[in-house]
Short mmCIF file of C-alpha atoms in Angstrom, two decimals:
data_model
loop_
_atom_site.label_atom_id
_atom_site.label_comp_id
_atom_site.label_asym_id
_atom_site.label_seq_id
_atom_site.Cartn_x
_atom_site.Cartn_y
_atom_site.Cartn_z
CA MET K 1 -46.01 239.27 32.96
CA SER K 2 -44.50 238.61 36.34
CA SER K 3 -44.58 240.52 39.60
CA SER K 4 -43.09 240.55 43.05
CA THR K 5 -42.32 242.93 45.86
CA THR K 6 -39.00 244.37 46.91
CA HIS K 7 -37.99 246.19 50.07
CA PRO K 8 -36.99 249.81 49.47
CA SER K 9 -35.23 252.14 51.85
CA ARG K 10 -37.28 254.50 53.99
CA ALA K 11 -36.69 257.44 51.70
CA ALA K 12 -37.96 257.03 48.16
CA ALA K 13 -36.63 259.34 45.46
CA SER K 14 -39.23 261.25 43.48
CA SER K 15 -37.12 263.64 41.41
CA GLY K 16 -37.43 263.97 37.66
CA ALA K 17 -34.35 261.83 37.10
CA ALA K 18 -35.71 259.08 39.32
CA LYS K 19 -39.05 259.27 37.50
CA ARG K 20 -37.36 258.12 34.32
CA GLY K 21 -35.94 255.12 36.10
CA LYS K 22 -32.52 253.58 35.95
CA THR K 23 -31.24 252.08 32.72
CA GLN K 24 -28.49 249.48 33.06
CA MET K 25 -26.40 247.57 30.54
CA THR K 26 -26.65 243.81 30.93
CA ALA K 27 -23.73 241.41 30.74
CA ARG K 28 -24.77 240.60 27.17
CA GLY K 29 -24.75 244.27 26.24
CA ALA K 30 -21.34 244.82 27.84
CA GLY K 31 -19.96 241.83 25.98
CA MET K 32 -21.39 242.99 22.66
CA LEU K 33 -20.00 246.49 23.15
CA ALA K 34 -16.55 245.13 24.06
CA CYS K 35 -16.59 242.86 21.01
CA GLY K 36 -17.64 245.71 18.73
CA VAL K 37 -14.89 248.00 19.99
CA LEU K 38 -12.29 245.22 19.87
CA LEU K 39 -13.21 244.20 16.31
CA THR K 40 -13.11 247.80 15.19
CA VAL K 41 -9.67 248.34 16.72
CA LEU K 42 -8.33 245.07 15.28
CA GLY K 43 -9.75 245.88 11.87
CA VAL K 44 -8.07 249.26 11.85
CA GLY K 45 -4.81 247.82 13.16
CA LEU K 46 -4.76 244.95 10.68
CA ALA K 47 -6.14 247.08 7.86
CA THR K 48 -9.02 244.64 7.44
CA PRO K 49 -12.19 246.48 6.33
CA VAL K 50 -14.41 243.47 7.04
CA LEU K 51 -13.49 243.46 10.74
CA VAL K 52 -14.02 247.21 10.87
CA HIS K 53 -17.51 246.86 9.35
CA ILE K 54 -18.49 244.05 11.72
CA GLY K 55 -17.19 246.02 14.72
CA VAL K 56 -19.11 249.12 13.72
CA VAL K 57 -22.30 247.12 13.15
CA VAL K 58 -22.05 245.44 16.56
CA THR K 59 -21.35 248.76 18.28
CA CYS K 60 -24.25 250.39 16.47
CA ALA K 61 -26.51 247.51 17.54
CA VAL K 62 -25.69 248.25 21.16
CA THR K 63 -26.43 251.93 20.58
CA VAL K 64 -29.75 251.11 18.91
CA ALA K 65 -30.69 248.86 21.85
CA TRP K 66 -29.99 251.73 24.27
CA ILE K 67 -32.12 254.14 22.22
CA TRP K 68 -34.86 251.49 22.01
CA VAL K 69 -35.07 251.23 25.80
CA LEU K 70 -35.12 255.02 26.24
CA LEU K 71 -37.96 255.35 23.74
CA ALA K 72 -39.84 252.44 25.31
CA VAL K 73 -39.61 254.05 28.76
CA ASP K 74 -40.78 257.38 27.37
CA SER K 75 -43.69 255.74 25.58
CA PHE K 76 -44.66 253.81 28.66
CA LEU K 77 -44.68 256.90 30.87
CA ARG K 78 -46.85 258.69 28.36
CA ALA K 79 -49.30 255.79 28.20
CA PHE K 80 -49.25 254.87 31.92
CA PRO K 81 -48.39 258.07 33.83
CA HIS K 82 -50.17 257.25 37.08
CA ALA K 83 -50.70 254.45 39.57
CA ARG K 84 -53.52 254.37 42.09
CA ARG K 85 -52.82 252.41 45.27
CA VAL K 86 -55.42 251.34 47.84
CA VAL K 87 -54.38 249.81 51.18
CA THR K 88 -56.99 247.81 53.11
CA PRO K 89 -57.54 248.29 55.99
CA HIS K 90 -56.15 251.75 56.44
CA PRO K 91 -54.39 252.12 58.83
CA LEU K 92 -53.04 248.62 59.25
CA THR K 93 -52.58 246.89 62.60
CA ALA K 94 -49.36 245.17 63.63
CA GLY K 95 -49.81 241.41 63.46
CA GLY K 96 -53.03 241.70 61.47
CA PRO K 97 -53.66 240.97 57.78
CA GLY K 98 -53.79 243.60 55.07
CA SER K 99 -53.85 243.91 51.31
CA VAL K 100 -52.82 246.32 48.58
CA SER K 101 -54.38 246.93 45.19
CA VAL K 102 -52.35 248.90 42.64
CA VAL K 103 -54.13 250.05 39.48
CA ILE K 104 -52.14 251.40 36.52
CA GLU K 105 -54.34 252.78 33.74
CA SER K 106 -53.57 254.19 30.33
CA THR K 107 -54.56 257.69 29.26
CA ARG K 108 -54.49 256.72 25.58
CA ALA K 109 -58.00 255.45 25.07
CA ARG K 110 -57.80 255.83 21.29
CA ARG K 111 -54.82 253.52 20.98
CA LYS K 112 -56.01 250.61 23.07
CA ARG K 113 -54.54 247.95 20.79
CA TRP K 114 -51.02 249.35 21.04
CA VAL K 115 -51.39 250.04 24.76
CA SER K 116 -52.68 246.52 25.36
CA SER K 117 -49.70 244.99 23.55
CA VAL K 118 -47.35 247.07 25.69
CA ALA K 119 -49.15 246.06 28.87
CA ASP K 120 -48.93 242.36 27.99
CA ARG K 121 -45.13 242.55 27.93
CA LEU K 122 -44.68 244.46 31.20
CA ASP K 123 -42.78 242.99 34.13
CA ILE K 124 -44.06 244.91 37.15
CA ARG K 125 -42.69 244.85 40.67
CA GLU K 126 -44.07 246.53 43.77
CA GLN K 127 -41.82 247.96 46.47
CA ALA K 128 -42.82 247.47 50.10
CA ALA K 129 -40.89 247.93 53.33
CA ALA K 130 -39.94 244.75 55.16
CA GLU K 131 -41.98 245.97 58.16
CA LEU K 132 -45.11 245.74 55.99
CA THR K 133 -44.44 242.32 54.50
CA GLY K 134 -43.05 240.58 57.57
CA GLY K 135 -39.59 240.49 55.97
CA ILE K 136 -40.57 237.97 53.31
CA GLY K 137 -41.19 238.33 49.60
CA THR K 138 -44.79 238.75 48.55
CA LYS K 139 -46.22 237.11 45.46
CA ALA K 140 -48.60 239.39 43.65
CA THR K 141 -51.55 238.64 41.39
CA VAL K 142 -51.79 240.66 38.18
CA MET K 143 -55.03 241.23 36.28
CA ARG K 144 -54.83 242.62 32.74
CA GLU K 145 -57.47 244.47 30.79
CA PRO K 146 -57.12 246.63 27.68
CA GLY K 147 -55.17 249.67 28.83
CA ARG K 148 -55.31 248.66 32.48
CA LEU K 149 -53.21 246.70 34.97
CA GLU K 150 -54.18 245.75 38.50
CA LEU K 151 -51.64 244.34 40.91
CA SER K 152 -52.88 242.81 44.20
CA TYR K 153 -50.91 241.29 47.06
CA ALA K 154 -51.15 240.64 50.78
CA LEU K 155 -49.42 242.53 53.59
CA HIS K 156 -48.32 241.19 56.95
CA PRO K 157 -47.35 244.26 59.00
CA ALA K 158 -44.97 243.30 61.77
CA ARG K 159 -44.23 246.61 63.51
CA ARG K 160 -46.02 249.78 64.55
CA GLY K 161 -44.95 252.93 62.71
CA ARG K 162 -45.12 254.54 59.29
CA TRP K 163 -43.51 252.50 56.53
CA PRO K 164 -42.90 253.23 52.84
CA LEU K 165 -44.92 251.55 50.14
CA GLY K 166 -44.24 252.01 46.43
CA PRO K 167 -43.61 253.24 43.88
CA SER K 168 -44.23 250.37 41.48
CA LEU K 169 -41.30 249.46 39.24
CA VAL K 170 -41.86 248.42 35.65
CA ARG K 171 -39.01 246.56 33.95
CA SER K 172 -38.35 247.27 30.28
CA ALA K 173 -35.75 245.67 27.99
CA ASP K 174 -34.73 245.78 24.36
CA PRO K 175 -35.42 242.74 22.11
CA PHE K 176 -31.77 241.64 22.32
CA GLY K 177 -31.55 241.91 26.11
CA MET K 178 -28.60 244.31 26.12
CA PHE K 179 -30.24 247.01 28.29
CA VAL K 180 -32.86 246.91 31.07
CA SER K 181 -34.64 249.77 32.74
CA SER K 182 -36.67 249.92 35.95
CA THR K 183 -39.21 252.73 35.70
CA PRO K 184 -41.07 253.95 38.80
CA VAL K 185 -44.80 254.49 38.34
CA GLY K 186 -46.85 256.47 40.82
CA GLN K 187 -45.76 258.12 44.04
CA PRO K 188 -44.49 256.38 47.18
CA GLN K 189 -46.56 256.68 50.32
CA LEU K 190 -46.08 256.13 54.03
CA VAL K 191 -48.55 253.60 55.42
CA PRO K 192 -49.41 253.94 59.13
CA VAL K 193 -49.47 250.77 61.23
CA TRP K 194 -51.28 250.78 64.56
CA PRO K 195 -49.91 248.81 67.52
CA ALA K 196 -51.28 245.35 68.22
CA VAL K 197 -54.30 245.61 70.53
CA VAL K 198 -55.27 242.91 73.01
CA ASP K 199 -59.00 242.52 73.66
CA LEU K 200 -59.58 243.61 77.27
CA SER K 201 -63.22 244.58 76.84
CA ALA K 202 -64.36 241.88 79.26
CA THR K 203 -62.57 243.61 82.14
CA ALA K 204 -62.81 247.30 81.16
CA GLY K 205 -66.24 247.58 82.72
CA ALA K 206 -64.88 246.04 85.91
CA LEU K 207 -62.16 248.70 86.06
CA MET K 208 -64.59 251.61 85.82
CA GLY K 209 -67.18 249.92 88.02
CA HIS K 210 -64.57 249.25 90.70
CA ALA K 211 -63.68 252.94 90.69
CA ASP K 212 -67.34 253.82 91.21
CA ARG K 213 -67.59 251.44 94.17
CA ILE K 214 -64.52 253.01 95.76
CA VAL K 215 -66.04 256.47 95.48
CA LEU K 216 -69.43 255.45 96.83
CA GLY K 217 -68.18 253.11 99.53
CA ALA K 218 -70.53 250.32 98.44
CA ARG K 219 -70.00 247.02 96.67
CA THR K 220 -73.12 247.46 94.52
CA PRO K 221 -74.05 251.10 93.85
CA SER K 222 -77.63 251.91 92.93
CA PRO K 223 -78.49 253.44 89.55
CA ASP K 224 -78.95 256.80 91.26
CA ASP K 225 -75.58 256.62 93.01
CA ALA K 226 -73.77 255.70 89.77
CA SER K 227 -74.30 259.27 88.48
CA LEU K 228 -73.51 261.14 91.70
CA ARG K 229 -70.45 262.93 92.99
CA ASP K 230 -69.41 264.77 96.14
CA TYR K 231 -70.71 268.28 96.64
CA ARG K 232 -68.26 271.03 95.75
CA GLU K 233 -68.54 274.65 96.80
CA GLY K 234 -70.54 276.57 94.22
CA ASP K 235 -72.71 273.63 93.12
CA ASP K 236 -76.40 274.39 92.61
CA LEU K 237 -78.31 273.13 95.68
CA ARG K 238 -81.15 272.08 93.39
CA ARG K 239 -78.87 269.28 92.13
CA VAL K 240 -78.39 267.76 95.59
CA HIS K 241 -79.59 264.16 95.72
CA TRP K 242 -81.09 264.06 99.20
CA PRO K 243 -81.79 260.28 99.53
CA SER K 244 -78.16 259.39 98.79
CA THR K 245 -76.98 262.29 100.96
CA ALA K 246 -78.96 260.91 103.89
CA ARG K 247 -77.74 257.36 103.27
CA ARG K 248 -74.05 258.30 103.12
CA GLY K 249 -74.03 261.20 105.54
CA THR K 250 -72.15 263.28 102.94
CA MET K 251 -73.74 265.75 100.57
CA LEU K 252 -73.92 264.36 97.00
CA VAL K 253 -75.04 266.09 93.82
CA ARG K 254 -76.17 264.77 90.46
CA SER K 255 -73.21 264.73 88.12
CA ASP K 256 -73.19 266.03 84.57
CA GLU K 257 -73.06 263.65 81.60
CA ARG K 258 -69.29 263.35 81.57
CA ALA K 259 -69.03 262.64 85.29
CA GLY K 260 -71.66 259.95 84.85
CA ARG K 261 -69.29 258.37 82.36
CA ARG K 262 -66.21 258.43 84.55
CA PRO K 263 -63.10 259.38 82.48
CA ALA K 264 -59.76 257.61 82.60
CA THR K 265 -56.15 258.55 81.94
CA VAL K 266 -53.51 256.09 80.73
CA ILE K 267 -49.96 257.24 81.50
CA ILE K 268 -47.15 255.78 79.36
CA ASP K 269 -43.55 255.65 80.49
CA LEU K 270 -41.67 254.60 77.36
CA PRO K 271 -38.64 252.29 77.68
CA ARG K 272 -35.61 252.64 75.42
CA GLU K 273 -35.36 248.99 74.30
CA PRO K 274 -37.24 248.48 70.98
CA ALA K 275 -39.04 245.26 71.97
CA ALA K 276 -40.07 246.63 75.37
CA LEU K 277 -41.19 249.87 73.72
CA GLU K 278 -43.61 248.02 71.45
CA ARG K 279 -45.01 245.93 74.31
CA THR K 280 -45.57 249.05 76.43
CA ILE K 281 -47.35 250.92 73.66
CA SER K 282 -49.45 247.87 72.82
CA ALA K 283 -50.48 247.44 76.47
CA ALA K 284 -51.36 251.14 76.84
CA ALA K 285 -53.37 251.13 73.62
CA SER K 286 -55.19 247.94 74.65
CA ILE K 287 -56.23 249.38 78.01
CA ALA K 288 -57.26 252.73 76.54
CA VAL K 289 -59.32 251.11 73.75
CA SER K 290 -61.05 248.82 76.24
CA VAL K 291 -62.06 251.84 78.33
CA LEU K 292 -63.44 253.53 75.21
CA ASP K 293 -65.39 250.42 74.27
CA SER K 294 -66.95 250.35 77.72
CA GLY K 295 -68.40 253.82 77.07
CA HIS K 296 -65.97 256.00 79.05
CA PRO K 297 -63.79 258.88 77.83
CA VAL K 298 -60.05 258.26 77.94
CA ARG K 299 -56.78 260.03 77.18
CA LEU K 300 -53.13 259.09 76.80
CA LEU K 301 -50.42 261.02 78.58
CA GLY K 302 -46.67 260.53 78.39
CA ALA K 303 -43.53 260.92 76.34
CA GLY K 304 -43.89 261.85 72.70
CA LEU K 305 -47.64 262.54 72.81
CA HIS K 306 -48.87 265.82 71.39
CA ALA K 307 -50.27 268.54 73.60
CA GLN K 308 -53.83 267.97 72.30
CA SER K 309 -53.69 264.40 73.64
CA SER K 310 -54.30 265.86 77.12
CA ARG K 311 -58.00 266.11 76.22
CA HIS K 312 -60.27 263.13 76.71
CA LEU K 313 -61.48 261.15 73.73
CA GLY K 314 -64.80 259.36 73.44
CA GLU K 315 -67.14 262.03 74.75
CA HIS K 316 -68.78 262.31 71.33
CA GLY K 317 -68.50 258.81 69.88
CA THR K 318 -66.32 255.74 70.22
CA ALA K 319 -65.34 255.03 66.60
CA ALA K 320 -63.70 258.39 65.91
CA ALA K 321 -62.09 258.38 69.35
CA ARG K 322 -60.58 254.92 68.78
CA PHE K 323 -59.16 256.05 65.43
CA HIS K 324 -57.63 259.20 66.93
CA LEU K 325 -56.26 257.39 69.98
CA LEU K 326 -54.47 254.69 67.97
CA ASN K 327 -53.13 257.29 65.55
CA GLU K 328 -51.48 259.04 68.51
CA THR K 329 -49.37 255.94 69.13
CA VAL K 330 -48.06 255.47 65.58
CA ASP K 331 -45.22 257.99 65.81
CA LEU K 332 -44.11 257.32 69.39
CA VAL K 333 -40.37 256.74 69.74
CA ALA K 334 -38.10 255.82 72.62
CA PRO K 335 -36.85 258.73 74.75
CA ALA K 336 -33.28 259.87 74.23
CA THR K 337 -32.30 259.20 77.85
CA ARG K 338 -33.87 257.71 80.96
CA ALA K 339 -33.69 261.14 82.61
CA ALA K 340 -35.76 262.60 79.78
CA ALA K 341 -38.33 259.82 80.18
CA SER K 342 -38.60 260.53 83.93
CA ALA K 343 -39.11 264.24 83.30
CA GLN K 344 -41.89 263.51 80.82
CA LEU K 345 -43.52 261.08 83.24
CA ILE K 346 -43.52 263.73 85.98
CA THR K 347 -45.19 266.18 83.60
CA ALA K 348 -47.84 263.59 82.73
CA ALA K 349 -48.47 262.90 86.43
CA MET K 350 -48.99 266.59 87.10
CA LEU K 351 -51.55 266.79 84.26
CA ALA K 352 -53.36 263.70 85.53
CA ALA K 353 -53.47 265.05 89.09
CA ASP K 354 -55.77 267.88 88.00
CA GLU K 355 -58.51 265.37 87.09
CA ALA K 356 -57.79 262.65 89.65
CA THR K 357 -59.38 264.69 92.43
CA GLN K 358 -62.58 264.86 90.35
CA GLY K 359 -62.98 261.08 90.23
CA GLU K 360 -60.88 260.16 87.22
CA VAL K 361 -59.39 256.67 86.93
CA THR K 362 -55.63 256.49 86.33
CA VAL K 363 -53.69 253.61 84.78
CA ALA K 364 -49.90 253.81 84.45
CA ILE K 365 -47.54 251.53 82.53
CA VAL K 366 -44.09 252.41 83.75
CA GLU K 367 -40.46 251.41 84.09
CA PRO K 368 -38.87 251.06 87.54
CA LEU K 369 -39.05 254.62 88.84
CA GLU K 370 -36.75 257.04 90.61
CA ARG K 371 -37.84 258.86 93.76
CA ALA K 372 -38.87 262.06 91.94
CA ALA K 373 -41.21 260.17 89.63
CA LEU K 374 -42.66 258.15 92.52
CA ASP K 375 -43.34 261.37 94.43
CA ALA K 376 -45.14 262.81 91.39
CA LEU K 377 -47.36 259.73 91.02
CA ALA K 378 -48.10 259.30 94.74
CA PRO K 379 -50.99 261.84 94.95
CA LEU K 380 -52.87 260.01 92.20
CA GLY K 381 -53.30 257.01 94.48
CA ASP K 382 -54.95 258.90 97.34
CA ALA K 383 -58.50 258.25 96.11
CA GLY K 384 -57.87 254.55 95.41
CA ARG K 385 -58.59 254.85 91.69
CA ALA K 386 -55.07 254.23 90.35
CA TRP K 387 -53.60 251.07 88.80
CA ALA K 388 -50.02 250.48 87.62
CA LEU K 389 -48.06 247.88 85.67
CA VAL K 390 -44.29 248.03 86.27
CA ARG K 391 -41.90 246.35 83.81
CA ALA K 392 -39.65 243.83 85.57
CA ASP K 393 -37.69 242.18 82.74
CA GLY K 394 -34.18 240.90 83.42
CA ILE K 395 -32.12 242.97 85.83
CA LEU K 396 -35.04 245.33 86.45
CA GLY K 397 -36.69 242.87 88.83
CA ASP K 398 -35.48 244.30 92.16
CA ASP K 399 -36.07 247.92 91.14
CA ALA K 400 -39.51 247.02 89.79
CA ARG K 401 -40.54 245.38 93.07
CA PHE K 402 -39.38 248.47 94.97
CA THR K 403 -41.47 250.65 92.65
CA VAL K 404 -44.52 248.43 93.18
CA LYS K 405 -44.20 248.61 96.96
CA SER K 406 -43.78 252.38 96.87
CA LEU K 407 -46.84 252.84 94.70
CA ARG K 408 -48.93 250.55 96.90
CA ARG K 409 -48.00 252.58 99.96
CA SER K 410 -49.43 255.59 98.11
CA GLY K 411 -52.75 253.85 97.45
CA TRP K 412 -52.03 252.45 93.98
CA ARG K 413 -52.88 248.90 92.93
CA ALA K 414 -49.61 247.85 91.29
CA MET K 415 -48.10 244.72 89.80
CA THR K 416 -44.93 243.77 87.97
CA VAL K 417 -45.14 242.69 84.33
CA ARG K 418 -42.66 240.70 82.24
CA ALA K 419 -42.32 240.08 78.53
CA GLN K 420 -43.69 236.53 78.78
CA ASP K 421 -46.79 237.55 80.75
CA ASP K 422 -50.21 237.43 79.09
CA LEU K 423 -51.64 240.94 79.23
CA ALA K 424 -55.29 239.87 79.43
CA GLU K 425 -54.62 237.49 82.31
CA LEU K 426 -52.42 240.00 84.12
CA TRP K 427 -54.98 242.75 83.73
CA THR K 428 -57.70 240.55 85.19
CA ARG K 429 -55.46 239.75 88.17
CA ILE K 430 -54.67 243.37 88.94
CA LEU K 431 -58.36 244.27 88.89
CA THR K 432 -59.29 241.44 91.22
CA ALA K 433 -56.25 241.14 93.48
CA GLY K 434 -53.90 244.10 93.23
CA ASP K 435 -51.71 242.89 96.05
CA ILE K 436 -50.33 239.92 94.06
CA GLU K 437 -47.09 240.31 92.12
#
């Protein structure tokens, strides 16, 4: 038995006709059929019964081979009707390792000897999208047991998205090699692949701590101050923290649990170029995950994100929040036009503005912006809790620098970012020295 993987198209057929597979005549079968017909015609034309008999026999042999393959496919589907596929880990992560285990079991427990002999002769191939295998063929390992086949192979996902995997193809042939049939087993499935995530956990705490210091006006806030906020009309006076109020000269109240864990919003402005799109999504996911890992709620806002993404994740556990956050990025696609992207960015900025006045941290990963988008983002920088990375690849350099200057005038800490820049290093620089490009 041999096995390999092939790269199917995105759409996999699952109709009844496709379930039976595709039976093809080989070159040997075509030659035999042509010889049989030719001998029969010559025998009739030359009035030679021997040639006619040989021609009929050869033609009948081809017909028998075709019927053999059809019966073999039918018998196989009755014996092995299902395939169970397990992808580990699930979802996959772009650039990370993965594996697949495909189990095909027989339902004919009483006929194990016959089923086992069939299984020993199977040539099985697994279909996998090139985005899941890194564009290279994958060699699979096959384990055989009576009435059971297990096919295992490695995956090397290269791109974020949802990519087709399966169905398995089993190759059948007649003993004379005149017909071959590829029979699909099991159903195809779409495997989600998360974007590559850079570990920024070492600096996530610095981001949220820096925001706290800005609010409190001190380089090292006390434990009491870390859970305080400014008094707002309607607050219960019993929650006023009088020592901190006296120290600052401004009335402060004890915050609720969520305010003690300052939330953050990551705004994504998606570019249209495929490579830049993936880098932007990866950077946004890396920053958001690092905030989650530091114990703070976070949300993603921007083009292509569902309405429910406007709520913060992580208020009731990090693991589930991380899973949901990364799943939100799987189906993101480039905007149709730059104007559409700007409109979506303005909408995201308006949503973020509602929480920014309550002490929320804002991080934006954007393209060079037009005046309308800059005006929408400007209010978010008033409290000094806003950071931005502006893409400056190629001809975007001058526009990106103008965007950075405009954001800085509004109170943002902004820097340009290029494809060759290391995200972890750049992120550390913007947290420690936001005035450096």
